[in-house]
Amino acid sequence: MRRALRLESNVHRISAPGTERAVLMRDRWGPERGSMVALEADENETRVLIAFVYQQDSTTPELEIASFNGPKSHVIVGSAAAVESLGAILWRSRIEYTMLNVVTFKEPKIPIETCSRSGMWSVPTAKLIADHTCTPVYVGDTVERIETDLGQATWIEAGSNSSITDYEDEFWTQPNVPDHTDAYAEDKFDLLDGVYPAPITAYNVPSKLVAMAGWIAPKDARTRIVLHMHWHGQTLPILFRGLPSAKHAGRIKDATW
């Protein structure tokens, strides 16, 4: 008679405090974490490769097949040294393979604000990422924390079809306005003025580039610049190099962007 554990028992088996499968592997596995490599080879070829590695160095811990995914798909596991030796052999062969690297978490070098209620993470962990996947997203809390830390700032959003800068306005306690009163010469381009359509129109920028730039309306008091990286860098020169002087107005071509 076939039997199976109840769902509740299975969940307890892999997630009960102190006995989680990942925790046990981390704490009880030992210093040798091992490595894995996925092969596009049949079972016979896979076993021949394992035997060949052992023949080259009999002191190397033996490799083994961890997963029989299909007739020509297998995963080999073993010590890091043994898998490295196998990799050297595979590199000279015609067999397709993929080294399955372990995910490594490190302390970020720049501040990273997650859309969580409790604040940013000092060091991301597997548990934090798993919990974050199952909890609500607190965009407002995150924007308020950034405003508290940085004050008035120009927001740059990089991504494809991004929309965060379109609805974070209401979270600001005060508008983000330019904090300088310096007078600019006629032939200079002010980056802060670049968020308004007028200066862009004055320079006769190709209409398709103006449409892609995503400039906000003059009525918006905040300075907000939106970058979309899938535009192949066409808008980046506006932000980091500015526009040419006024005497060159009307001469901007697609190739110069």
PDB file of C-alpha atoms in Angstrom:
ATOM      1  CA  MET A   1       0.000   0.000   0.000  1.00  0.00           C
ATOM      2  CA  ARG A   2       1.349   3.404  -0.964  1.00  0.00           C
ATOM      3  CA  ARG A   3       1.653   5.995   1.739  1.00  0.00           C
ATOM      4  CA  ALA A   4       2.636   9.645   1.790  1.00  0.00           C
ATOM      5  CA  LEU A   5       3.278  12.274   4.408  1.00  0.00           C
ATOM      6  CA  ARG A   6       0.537  14.785   5.023  1.00  0.00           C
ATOM      7  CA  LEU A   7       1.220  18.265   3.628  1.00  0.00           C
ATOM      8  CA  GLU A   8       1.487  19.637   7.164  1.00  0.00           C
ATOM      9  CA  SER A   9       4.090  17.013   8.060  1.00  0.00           C
ATOM     10  CA  ASN A  10       6.096  17.729   4.923  1.00  0.00           C
ATOM     11  CA  VAL A  11       6.126  21.449   5.657  1.00  0.00           C
ATOM     12  CA  HIS A  12       7.228  20.704   9.221  1.00  0.00           C
ATOM     13  CA  ARG A  13       9.972  18.418   7.930  1.00  0.00           C
ATOM     14  CA  ILE A  14      11.586  21.143   5.832  1.00  0.00           C
ATOM     15  CA  SER A  15      10.734  24.264   7.824  1.00  0.00           C
ATOM     16  CA  ALA A  16      10.404  23.452  11.531  1.00  0.00           C
ATOM     17  CA  PRO A  17      12.622  25.841  13.575  1.00  0.00           C
ATOM     18  CA  GLY A  18      16.081  24.353  13.997  1.00  0.00           C
ATOM     19  CA  THR A  19      15.483  21.521  11.529  1.00  0.00           C
ATOM     20  CA  GLU A  20      15.012  23.407   8.252  1.00  0.00           C
ATOM     21  CA  ARG A  21      16.616  21.482   5.424  1.00  0.00           C
ATOM     22  CA  ALA A  22      18.697  24.466   4.312  1.00  0.00           C
ATOM     23  CA  VAL A  23      19.823  25.187   7.876  1.00  0.00           C
ATOM     24  CA  LEU A  24      20.839  21.564   8.454  1.00  0.00           C
ATOM     25  CA  MET A  25      22.821  21.518   5.222  1.00  0.00           C
ATOM     26  CA  ARG A  26      24.497  24.782   6.143  1.00  0.00           C
ATOM     27  CA  ASP A  27      25.390  23.868   9.714  1.00  0.00           C
ATOM     28  CA  ARG A  28      25.883  20.083   9.561  1.00  0.00           C
ATOM     29  CA  TRP A  29      27.213  19.446   6.089  1.00  0.00           C
ATOM     30  CA  GLY A  30      30.827  20.200   6.925  1.00  0.00           C
ATOM     31  CA  PRO A  31      33.490  22.509   5.500  1.00  0.00           C
ATOM     32  CA  GLU A  32      33.331  21.027   1.983  1.00  0.00           C
ATOM     33  CA  ARG A  33      30.276  22.590   0.366  1.00  0.00           C
ATOM     34  CA  GLY A  34      30.777  20.837  -2.944  1.00  0.00           C
ATOM     35  CA  SER A  35      29.896  21.899  -6.476  1.00  0.00           C
ATOM     36  CA  MET A  36      27.597  20.795  -9.271  1.00  0.00           C
ATOM     37  CA  VAL A  37      27.794  20.634 -13.037  1.00  0.00           C
ATOM     38  CA  ALA A  38      24.957  19.959 -15.478  1.00  0.00           C
ATOM     39  CA  LEU A  39      25.834  17.868 -18.544  1.00  0.00           C
ATOM     40  CA  GLU A  40      24.169  17.297 -21.890  1.00  0.00           C
ATOM     41  CA  ALA A  41      25.361  13.683 -22.046  1.00  0.00           C
ATOM     42  CA  ASP A  42      23.787  10.244 -21.722  1.00  0.00           C
ATOM     43  CA  GLU A  43      24.273   8.095 -18.633  1.00  0.00           C
ATOM     44  CA  ASN A  44      27.121   6.048 -20.099  1.00  0.00           C
ATOM     45  CA  GLU A  45      29.102   9.150 -21.146  1.00  0.00           C
ATOM     46  CA  THR A  46      28.499  10.666 -17.722  1.00  0.00           C
ATOM     47  CA  ARG A  47      29.818   7.613 -15.886  1.00  0.00           C
ATOM     48  CA  VAL A  48      32.863   7.444 -18.185  1.00  0.00           C
ATOM     49  CA  LEU A  49      33.681  11.070 -17.329  1.00  0.00           C
ATOM     50  CA  ILE A  50      33.388  10.344 -13.599  1.00  0.00           C
ATOM     51  CA  ALA A  51      35.709   7.349 -13.912  1.00  0.00           C
ATOM     52  CA  PHE A  52      38.216   9.352 -15.958  1.00  0.00           C
ATOM     53  CA  VAL A  53      38.496  12.040 -13.276  1.00  0.00           C
ATOM     54  CA  TYR A  54      39.164   9.381 -10.632  1.00  0.00           C
ATOM     55  CA  GLN A  55      41.790   7.697 -12.836  1.00  0.00           C
ATOM     56  CA  GLN A  56      43.676  10.973 -13.143  1.00  0.00           C
ATOM     57  CA  ASP A  57      43.823  11.437  -9.371  1.00  0.00           C
ATOM     58  CA  SER A  58      42.708   8.583  -7.122  1.00  0.00           C
ATOM     59  CA  THR A  59      42.898  10.859  -4.054  1.00  0.00           C
ATOM     60  CA  THR A  60      40.112  13.037  -5.418  1.00  0.00           C
ATOM     61  CA  PRO A  61      36.756  12.317  -3.728  1.00  0.00           C
ATOM     62  CA  GLU A  62      34.577  10.462  -6.195  1.00  0.00           C
ATOM     63  CA  LEU A  63      31.970  12.320  -8.182  1.00  0.00           C
ATOM     64  CA  GLU A  64      28.419  11.031  -8.416  1.00  0.00           C
ATOM     65  CA  ILE A  65      25.275  11.583 -10.412  1.00  0.00           C
ATOM     66  CA  ALA A  66      22.837  13.633  -8.354  1.00  0.00           C
ATOM     67  CA  SER A  67      20.064  14.020 -10.900  1.00  0.00           C
ATOM     68  CA  PHE A  68      18.906  11.944 -13.868  1.00  0.00           C
ATOM     69  CA  ASN A  69      16.939  14.677 -15.630  1.00  0.00           C
ATOM     70  CA  GLY A  70      16.576  12.911 -18.956  1.00  0.00           C
ATOM     71  CA  PRO A  71      18.251  10.536 -21.435  1.00  0.00           C
ATOM     72  CA  LYS A  72      20.909  13.159 -22.227  1.00  0.00           C
ATOM     73  CA  SER A  73      20.672  15.396 -19.178  1.00  0.00           C
ATOM     74  CA  HIS A  74      22.470  14.664 -15.912  1.00  0.00           C
ATOM     75  CA  VAL A  75      23.810  16.625 -12.951  1.00  0.00           C
ATOM     76  CA  ILE A  76      27.091  15.596 -11.332  1.00  0.00           C
ATOM     77  CA  VAL A  77      28.022  16.594  -7.788  1.00  0.00           C
ATOM     78  CA  GLY A  78      31.232  16.309  -5.819  1.00  0.00           C
ATOM     79  CA  SER A  79      33.939  18.251  -4.063  1.00  0.00           C
ATOM     80  CA  ALA A  80      34.938  21.602  -5.516  1.00  0.00           C
ATOM     81  CA  ALA A  81      38.326  20.146  -6.506  1.00  0.00           C
ATOM     82  CA  ALA A  82      36.782  17.147  -8.260  1.00  0.00           C
ATOM     83  CA  VAL A  83      34.273  19.279 -10.156  1.00  0.00           C
ATOM     84  CA  GLU A  84      37.084  21.641 -11.155  1.00  0.00           C
ATOM     85  CA  SER A  85      39.021  18.681 -12.586  1.00  0.00           C
ATOM     86  CA  LEU A  86      35.919  17.567 -14.447  1.00  0.00           C
ATOM     87  CA  GLY A  87      35.476  21.086 -15.792  1.00  0.00           C
ATOM     88  CA  ALA A  88      38.987  21.017 -17.264  1.00  0.00           C
ATOM     89  CA  ILE A  89      38.120  17.798 -19.097  1.00  0.00           C
ATOM     90  CA  LEU A  90      34.783  19.102 -20.315  1.00  0.00           C
ATOM     91  CA  TRP A  91      36.392  22.298 -21.589  1.00  0.00           C
ATOM     92  CA  ARG A  92      38.432  20.201 -24.033  1.00  0.00           C
ATOM     93  CA  SER A  93      35.479  18.049 -25.059  1.00  0.00           C
ATOM     94  CA  ARG A  94      32.428  18.627 -27.226  1.00  0.00           C
ATOM     95  CA  ILE A  95      29.996  17.983 -24.394  1.00  0.00           C
ATOM     96  CA  GLU A  96      27.772  20.914 -23.464  1.00  0.00           C
ATOM     97  CA  TYR A  97      27.891  21.674 -19.747  1.00  0.00           C
ATOM     98  CA  THR A  98      27.018  24.337 -17.194  1.00  0.00           C
ATOM     99  CA  MET A  99      28.738  24.893 -13.881  1.00  0.00           C
ATOM    100  CA  LEU A 100      26.036  25.441 -11.265  1.00  0.00           C
ATOM    101  CA  ASN A 101      27.470  28.104  -9.008  1.00  0.00           C
ATOM    102  CA  VAL A 102      26.282  28.757  -5.484  1.00  0.00           C
ATOM    103  CA  VAL A 103      24.478  32.033  -4.812  1.00  0.00           C
ATOM    104  CA  THR A 104      26.565  34.260  -2.554  1.00  0.00           C
ATOM    105  CA  PHE A 105      25.198  37.023  -0.360  1.00  0.00           C
ATOM    106  CA  LYS A 106      27.496  39.928   0.508  1.00  0.00           C
ATOM    107  CA  GLU A 107      27.159  43.274   2.218  1.00  0.00           C
ATOM    108  CA  PRO A 108      26.273  45.902  -0.427  1.00  0.00           C
ATOM    109  CA  LYS A 109      28.785  48.665  -1.174  1.00  0.00           C
ATOM    110  CA  ILE A 110      26.037  51.201  -1.897  1.00  0.00           C
ATOM    111  CA  PRO A 111      22.820  51.799   0.089  1.00  0.00           C
ATOM    112  CA  ILE A 112      19.980  49.568  -1.083  1.00  0.00           C
ATOM    113  CA  GLU A 113      16.468  50.495   0.000  1.00  0.00           C
ATOM    114  CA  THR A 114      13.956  47.685  -0.226  1.00  0.00           C
ATOM    115  CA  CYS A 115      10.251  48.447  -0.341  1.00  0.00           C
ATOM    116  CA  SER A 116       9.753  47.042   3.146  1.00  0.00           C
ATOM    117  CA  ARG A 117       8.220  48.562   6.244  1.00  0.00           C
ATOM    118  CA  SER A 118      11.129  47.947   8.611  1.00  0.00           C
ATOM    119  CA  GLY A 119      13.919  49.638   6.649  1.00  0.00           C
ATOM    120  CA  MET A 120      16.741  48.612   4.370  1.00  0.00           C
ATOM    121  CA  TRP A 121      18.678  45.374   4.797  1.00  0.00           C
ATOM    122  CA  SER A 122      22.255  45.561   6.031  1.00  0.00           C
ATOM    123  CA  VAL A 123      22.994  42.167   4.487  1.00  0.00           C
ATOM    124  CA  PRO A 124      20.489  40.333   2.244  1.00  0.00           C
ATOM    125  CA  THR A 125      19.787  36.755   3.259  1.00  0.00           C
ATOM    126  CA  ALA A 126      17.787  33.926   1.752  1.00  0.00           C
ATOM    127  CA  LYS A 127      15.178  34.300   4.515  1.00  0.00           C
ATOM    128  CA  LEU A 128      14.801  38.051   3.932  1.00  0.00           C
ATOM    129  CA  ILE A 129      14.302  37.532   0.209  1.00  0.00           C
ATOM    130  CA  ALA A 130      11.796  34.725   0.798  1.00  0.00           C
ATOM    131  CA  ASP A 131       9.871  36.803   3.350  1.00  0.00           C
ATOM    132  CA  HIS A 132       9.947  39.867   1.084  1.00  0.00           C
ATOM    133  CA  THR A 133       8.391  37.819  -1.722  1.00  0.00           C
ATOM    134  CA  CYS A 134       5.391  36.981   0.466  1.00  0.00           C
ATOM    135  CA  THR A 135       4.786  40.364   2.116  1.00  0.00           C
ATOM    136  CA  PRO A 136       3.220  43.622   0.873  1.00  0.00           C
ATOM    137  CA  VAL A 137       5.349  46.253  -0.873  1.00  0.00           C
ATOM    138  CA  TYR A 138       5.706  49.490   1.119  1.00  0.00           C
ATOM    139  CA  VAL A 139       6.708  52.064  -1.502  1.00  0.00           C
ATOM    140  CA  GLY A 140       5.528  55.011   0.581  1.00  0.00           C
ATOM    141  CA  ASP A 141       7.570  54.017   3.621  1.00  0.00           C
ATOM    142  CA  THR A 142      10.632  53.604   1.424  1.00  0.00           C
ATOM    143  CA  VAL A 143      10.284  57.024  -0.235  1.00  0.00           C
ATOM    144  CA  GLU A 144       9.847  58.678   3.158  1.00  0.00           C
ATOM    145  CA  ARG A 145      13.024  57.022   4.471  1.00  0.00           C
ATOM    146  CA  ILE A 146      14.991  58.218   1.454  1.00  0.00           C
ATOM    147  CA  GLU A 147      13.625  61.743   1.848  1.00  0.00           C
ATOM    148  CA  THR A 148      14.620  61.750   5.523  1.00  0.00           C
ATOM    149  CA  ASP A 149      18.151  60.611   4.700  1.00  0.00           C
ATOM    150  CA  LEU A 150      18.809  62.719   1.586  1.00  0.00           C
ATOM    151  CA  GLY A 151      16.370  65.618   1.661  1.00  0.00           C
ATOM    152  CA  GLN A 152      15.623  67.237  -1.693  1.00  0.00           C
ATOM    153  CA  ALA A 153      16.977  65.178  -4.547  1.00  0.00           C
ATOM    154  CA  THR A 154      16.668  64.497  -8.248  1.00  0.00           C
ATOM    155  CA  TRP A 155      15.180  61.074  -8.831  1.00  0.00           C
ATOM    156  CA  ILE A 156      16.634  58.940 -11.594  1.00  0.00           C
ATOM    157  CA  GLU A 157      14.762  55.773 -12.415  1.00  0.00           C
ATOM    158  CA  ALA A 158      16.511  53.188 -14.582  1.00  0.00           C
ATOM    159  CA  GLY A 159      14.640  50.263 -16.040  1.00  0.00           C
ATOM    160  CA  SER A 160      12.271  49.068 -18.719  1.00  0.00           C
ATOM    161  CA  ASN A 161       8.731  50.500 -18.648  1.00  0.00           C
ATOM    162  CA  SER A 162       9.327  51.784 -15.135  1.00  0.00           C
ATOM    163  CA  SER A 163       6.610  53.677 -13.326  1.00  0.00           C
ATOM    164  CA  ILE A 164       7.731  54.392  -9.756  1.00  0.00           C
ATOM    165  CA  THR A 165       8.458  58.087 -10.401  1.00  0.00           C
ATOM    166  CA  ASP A 166       4.927  58.500 -11.710  1.00  0.00           C
ATOM    167  CA  TYR A 167       3.273  57.845  -8.371  1.00  0.00           C
ATOM    168  CA  GLU A 168       5.702  58.605  -5.589  1.00  0.00           C
ATOM    169  CA  ASP A 169       4.759  62.335  -5.646  1.00  0.00           C
ATOM    170  CA  GLU A 170       2.232  62.105  -2.837  1.00  0.00           C
ATOM    171  CA  PHE A 171       4.794  60.656  -0.447  1.00  0.00           C
ATOM    172  CA  TRP A 172       6.965  63.787  -0.443  1.00  0.00           C
ATOM    173  CA  THR A 173       6.391  66.090   2.525  1.00  0.00           C
ATOM    174  CA  GLN A 174       7.560  69.071   0.458  1.00  0.00           C
ATOM    175  CA  PRO A 175       8.246  69.612  -3.245  1.00  0.00           C
ATOM    176  CA  ASN A 176      11.709  68.955  -4.571  1.00  0.00           C
ATOM    177  CA  VAL A 177      12.741  72.247  -6.189  1.00  0.00           C
ATOM    178  CA  PRO A 178      16.106  73.541  -7.411  1.00  0.00           C
ATOM    179  CA  ASP A 179      18.080  74.930  -4.483  1.00  0.00           C
ATOM    180  CA  HIS A 180      20.294  77.329  -6.460  1.00  0.00           C
ATOM    181  CA  THR A 181      19.773  80.829  -7.866  1.00  0.00           C
ATOM    182  CA  ASP A 182      22.892  81.112  -9.995  1.00  0.00           C
ATOM    183  CA  ALA A 183      22.441  83.015 -13.237  1.00  0.00           C
ATOM    184  CA  TYR A 184      23.371  81.029 -16.328  1.00  0.00           C
ATOM    185  CA  ALA A 185      24.747  82.495 -19.515  1.00  0.00           C
ATOM    186  CA  GLU A 186      22.629  82.221 -22.643  1.00  0.00           C
ATOM    187  CA  ASP A 187      24.863  79.615 -24.209  1.00  0.00           C
ATOM    188  CA  LYS A 188      24.819  77.313 -21.184  1.00  0.00           C
ATOM    189  CA  PHE A 189      22.392  74.471 -20.656  1.00  0.00           C
ATOM    190  CA  ASP A 190      21.082  74.000 -17.118  1.00  0.00           C
ATOM    191  CA  LEU A 191      20.481  70.339 -16.287  1.00  0.00           C
ATOM    192  CA  LEU A 192      17.573  71.277 -14.029  1.00  0.00           C
ATOM    193  CA  ASP A 193      15.942  73.177 -16.889  1.00  0.00           C
ATOM    194  CA  GLY A 194      16.213  70.016 -18.943  1.00  0.00           C
ATOM    195  CA  VAL A 195      13.200  68.487 -17.262  1.00  0.00           C
ATOM    196  CA  TYR A 196      10.953  71.004 -18.985  1.00  0.00           C
ATOM    197  CA  PRO A 197       9.932  70.818 -22.663  1.00  0.00           C
ATOM    198  CA  ALA A 198      10.752  74.456 -23.540  1.00  0.00           C
ATOM    199  CA  PRO A 199      14.571  74.223 -23.588  1.00  0.00           C
ATOM    200  CA  ILE A 200      14.383  70.924 -25.438  1.00  0.00           C
ATOM    201  CA  THR A 201      12.131  72.458 -28.102  1.00  0.00           C
ATOM    202  CA  ALA A 202      14.447  75.455 -28.414  1.00  0.00           C
ATOM    203  CA  TYR A 203      17.277  73.164 -29.404  1.00  0.00           C
ATOM    204  CA  ASN A 204      15.167  71.474 -32.078  1.00  0.00           C
ATOM    205  CA  VAL A 205      15.820  67.976 -30.769  1.00  0.00           C
ATOM    206  CA  PRO A 206      14.412  65.251 -33.060  1.00  0.00           C
ATOM    207  CA  SER A 207      10.809  64.669 -32.028  1.00  0.00           C
ATOM    208  CA  LYS A 208      11.225  60.934 -31.529  1.00  0.00           C
ATOM    209  CA  LEU A 209      13.995  61.577 -29.007  1.00  0.00           C
ATOM    210  CA  VAL A 210      11.897  64.131 -27.143  1.00  0.00           C
ATOM    211  CA  ALA A 211       9.111  61.559 -26.906  1.00  0.00           C
ATOM    212  CA  MET A 212      11.488  58.970 -25.505  1.00  0.00           C
ATOM    213  CA  ALA A 213      13.057  61.295 -22.959  1.00  0.00           C
ATOM    214  CA  GLY A 214      10.002  61.266 -20.710  1.00  0.00           C
ATOM    215  CA  TRP A 215      10.294  64.882 -19.552  1.00  0.00           C
ATOM    216  CA  ILE A 216       7.711  65.971 -16.988  1.00  0.00           C
ATOM    217  CA  ALA A 217       5.328  68.880 -17.375  1.00  0.00           C
ATOM    218  CA  PRO A 218       6.420  72.409 -16.317  1.00  0.00           C
ATOM    219  CA  LYS A 219       3.627  72.483 -13.721  1.00  0.00           C
ATOM    220  CA  ASP A 220       5.377  69.826 -11.659  1.00  0.00           C
ATOM    221  CA  ALA A 221       7.493  71.664  -9.076  1.00  0.00           C
ATOM    222  CA  ARG A 222       9.851  68.776  -8.540  1.00  0.00           C
ATOM    223  CA  THR A 223      12.810  68.042 -10.770  1.00  0.00           C
ATOM    224  CA  ARG A 224      12.478  64.507 -11.954  1.00  0.00           C
ATOM    225  CA  ILE A 225      14.432  62.748 -14.652  1.00  0.00           C
ATOM    226  CA  VAL A 226      13.485  59.297 -15.874  1.00  0.00           C
ATOM    227  CA  LEU A 227      16.044  57.087 -17.620  1.00  0.00           C
ATOM    228  CA  HIS A 228      15.118  53.957 -19.521  1.00  0.00           C
ATOM    229  CA  MET A 229      18.200  51.886 -20.311  1.00  0.00           C
ATOM    230  CA  HIS A 230      16.602  50.007 -23.219  1.00  0.00           C
ATOM    231  CA  TRP A 231      16.815  53.188 -25.292  1.00  0.00           C
ATOM    232  CA  HIS A 232      20.409  52.277 -26.127  1.00  0.00           C
ATOM    233  CA  GLY A 233      21.793  55.298 -24.309  1.00  0.00           C
ATOM    234  CA  GLN A 234      20.102  57.888 -26.540  1.00  0.00           C
ATOM    235  CA  THR A 235      18.879  59.962 -23.585  1.00  0.00           C
ATOM    236  CA  LEU A 236      22.031  59.676 -21.468  1.00  0.00           C
ATOM    237  CA  PRO A 237      23.963  62.504 -23.195  1.00  0.00           C
ATOM    238  CA  ILE A 238      21.202  64.940 -22.206  1.00  0.00           C
ATOM    239  CA  LEU A 239      21.738  64.149 -18.552  1.00  0.00           C
ATOM    240  CA  PHE A 240      25.487  63.820 -18.293  1.00  0.00           C
ATOM    241  CA  ARG A 241      26.888  66.026 -21.059  1.00  0.00           C
ATOM    242  CA  GLY A 242      24.081  68.524 -21.521  1.00  0.00           C
ATOM    243  CA  LEU A 243      23.025  70.064 -24.816  1.00  0.00           C
ATOM    244  CA  PRO A 244      25.324  72.077 -27.092  1.00  0.00           C
ATOM    245  CA  SER A 245      25.522  75.840 -26.720  1.00  0.00           C
ATOM    246  CA  ALA A 246      22.701  78.016 -28.071  1.00  0.00           C
ATOM    247  CA  LYS A 247      24.617  78.887 -31.233  1.00  0.00           C
ATOM    248  CA  HIS A 248      24.351  75.246 -32.278  1.00  0.00           C
ATOM    249  CA  ALA A 249      20.581  75.107 -31.777  1.00  0.00           C
ATOM    250  CA  GLY A 250      18.795  73.342 -34.615  1.00  0.00           C
ATOM    251  CA  ARG A 251      21.863  71.330 -35.610  1.00  0.00           C
ATOM    252  CA  ILE A 252      21.328  68.339 -33.342  1.00  0.00           C
ATOM    253  CA  LYS A 253      20.984  65.151 -35.338  1.00  0.00           C
ATOM    254  CA  ASP A 254      20.191  61.602 -34.284  1.00  0.00           C
ATOM    255  CA  ALA A 255      23.820  60.582 -34.722  1.00  0.00           C
ATOM    256  CA  THR A 256      25.006  63.088 -32.113  1.00  0.00           C
ATOM    257  CA  TRP A 257      22.925  61.568 -29.322  1.00  0.00           C
TER     258      TRP A 257
END
